[in-house]
Amino acid sequence: FPTPGVGIQVNVSHWKEDLVKILFNENPAIVLQVNDGAALKLLNELGVQAVAIGEITTERVLTLEGAQSLSFDIDKLRDTWFR
């Protein structure tokens, strides 16, 4: 999250597994930021499993919404990470 004034809201409700296992697994995956659903449609047409999981926000918070909701202050976490 290098861009100031930007956060993300992620919907994890479609995953039924343990959220910790999903977020911290070592399986390869890619997160793409696109402007509309055309990229998602194209990926699916090409046989690539793709799903929309979130949206960019103007709040400097990472929010995970699902069976439970979690919010993380991005700047506070970045300060901790870069110590």
mmCIF file of C-alpha atoms in Angstrom:
data_model
loop_
_atom_site.group_PDB
_atom_site.id
_atom_site.type_symbol
_atom_site.label_atom_id
_atom_site.label_comp_id
_atom_site.label_asym_id
_atom_site.label_seq_id
_atom_site.Cartn_x
_atom_site.Cartn_y
_atom_site.Cartn_z
ATOM 1 C CA PHE A 1 0.000 0.000 0.000
ATOM 2 C CA PRO A 2 2.547 2.599 -1.084
ATOM 3 C CA THR A 3 -0.064 5.129 -2.238
ATOM 4 C CA PRO A 4 -1.135 7.603 0.483
ATOM 5 C CA GLY A 5 -4.858 7.961 1.154
ATOM 6 C CA VAL A 6 -5.734 4.557 -0.301
ATOM 7 C CA GLY A 7 -7.009 1.405 1.363
ATOM 8 C CA ILE A 8 -8.839 -1.741 0.357
ATOM 9 C CA GLN A 9 -12.012 -3.526 1.319
ATOM 10 C CA VAL A 10 -11.789 -7.292 0.720
ATOM 11 C CA ASN A 11 -14.731 -9.690 0.814
ATOM 12 C CA VAL A 12 -13.579 -13.127 1.937
ATOM 13 C CA SER A 13 -17.053 -14.583 2.531
ATOM 14 C CA HIS A 14 -16.920 -16.841 -0.540
ATOM 15 C CA TRP A 15 -14.030 -18.824 1.006
ATOM 16 C CA LYS A 16 -15.338 -21.375 3.463
ATOM 17 C CA GLU A 17 -11.924 -22.497 4.736
ATOM 18 C CA ASP A 18 -10.049 -21.099 7.720
ATOM 19 C CA LEU A 19 -9.208 -17.476 6.884
ATOM 20 C CA VAL A 20 -5.707 -17.720 8.366
ATOM 21 C CA LYS A 21 -4.933 -20.695 6.122
ATOM 22 C CA ILE A 22 -6.168 -18.792 3.075
ATOM 23 C CA LEU A 23 -4.309 -15.569 3.779
ATOM 24 C CA PHE A 24 -1.028 -17.189 4.762
ATOM 25 C CA ASN A 25 -0.839 -20.197 2.433
ATOM 26 C CA GLU A 26 2.040 -20.665 0.040
ATOM 27 C CA ASN A 27 0.018 -21.524 -3.049
ATOM 28 C CA PRO A 28 0.758 -19.298 -6.042
ATOM 29 C CA ALA A 29 -1.791 -16.580 -6.766
ATOM 30 C CA ILE A 30 -1.970 -13.131 -8.324
ATOM 31 C CA VAL A 31 -3.964 -10.089 -7.274
ATOM 32 C CA LEU A 32 -4.815 -7.708 -10.126
ATOM 33 C CA GLN A 33 -6.254 -4.230 -9.829
ATOM 34 C CA VAL A 34 -8.536 -3.414 -12.785
ATOM 35 C CA ASN A 35 -11.131 -0.737 -13.507
ATOM 36 C CA ASP A 36 -14.048 -2.917 -14.589
ATOM 37 C CA GLY A 37 -15.335 -6.455 -15.002
ATOM 38 C CA ALA A 38 -13.965 -6.886 -18.544
ATOM 39 C CA ALA A 39 -10.672 -8.328 -17.257
ATOM 40 C CA LEU A 40 -12.505 -10.804 -15.022
ATOM 41 C CA LYS A 41 -14.704 -11.890 -17.912
ATOM 42 C CA LEU A 42 -11.699 -12.316 -20.227
ATOM 43 C CA LEU A 43 -9.737 -14.345 -17.684
ATOM 44 C CA ASN A 44 -12.695 -16.658 -17.121
ATOM 45 C CA GLU A 45 -13.180 -17.066 -20.895
ATOM 46 C CA LEU A 46 -9.506 -18.080 -21.151
ATOM 47 C CA GLY A 47 -10.008 -20.738 -18.468
ATOM 48 C CA VAL A 48 -8.255 -18.817 -15.705
ATOM 49 C CA GLN A 49 -10.087 -19.081 -12.385
ATOM 50 C CA ALA A 50 -10.632 -15.476 -11.322
ATOM 51 C CA VAL A 51 -12.908 -13.796 -8.818
ATOM 52 C CA ALA A 52 -13.453 -10.192 -7.712
ATOM 53 C CA ILE A 53 -12.494 -9.973 -4.047
ATOM 54 C CA GLY A 54 -12.465 -6.289 -3.195
ATOM 55 C CA GLU A 55 -12.439 -2.612 -3.960
ATOM 56 C CA ILE A 56 -10.052 0.270 -3.457
ATOM 57 C CA THR A 57 -11.214 2.800 -0.838
ATOM 58 C CA THR A 58 -10.178 6.312 0.129
ATOM 59 C CA GLU A 59 -9.780 5.256 3.760
ATOM 60 C CA ARG A 60 -6.260 4.178 4.851
ATOM 61 C CA VAL A 61 -7.594 0.856 6.203
ATOM 62 C CA LEU A 62 -7.413 -2.777 5.091
ATOM 63 C CA THR A 63 -10.837 -4.296 5.801
ATOM 64 C CA LEU A 64 -11.567 -8.012 5.557
ATOM 65 C CA GLU A 65 -15.269 -8.838 5.518
ATOM 66 C CA GLY A 66 -16.672 -12.323 5.888
ATOM 67 C CA ALA A 67 -17.939 -14.446 8.760
ATOM 68 C CA GLN A 68 -16.194 -11.871 10.902
ATOM 69 C CA SER A 69 -14.939 -8.418 9.933
ATOM 70 C CA LEU A 70 -11.419 -7.257 10.615
ATOM 71 C CA SER A 71 -9.934 -3.791 10.048
ATOM 72 C CA PHE A 72 -6.256 -2.898 10.047
ATOM 73 C CA ASP A 73 -4.674 0.558 10.073
ATOM 74 C CA ILE A 74 -2.291 0.403 7.095
ATOM 75 C CA ASP A 75 0.066 3.156 8.239
ATOM 76 C CA LYS A 76 0.420 1.686 11.722
ATOM 77 C CA LEU A 77 1.186 -1.753 10.280
ATOM 78 C CA ARG A 78 3.712 -0.282 7.793
ATOM 79 C CA ASP A 79 5.495 1.471 10.671
ATOM 80 C CA THR A 80 5.736 -1.843 12.516
ATOM 81 C CA TRP A 81 6.900 -3.703 9.391
ATOM 82 C CA PHE A 82 9.702 -1.238 8.603
ATOM 83 C CA ARG A 83 11.204 -1.126 12.129
#
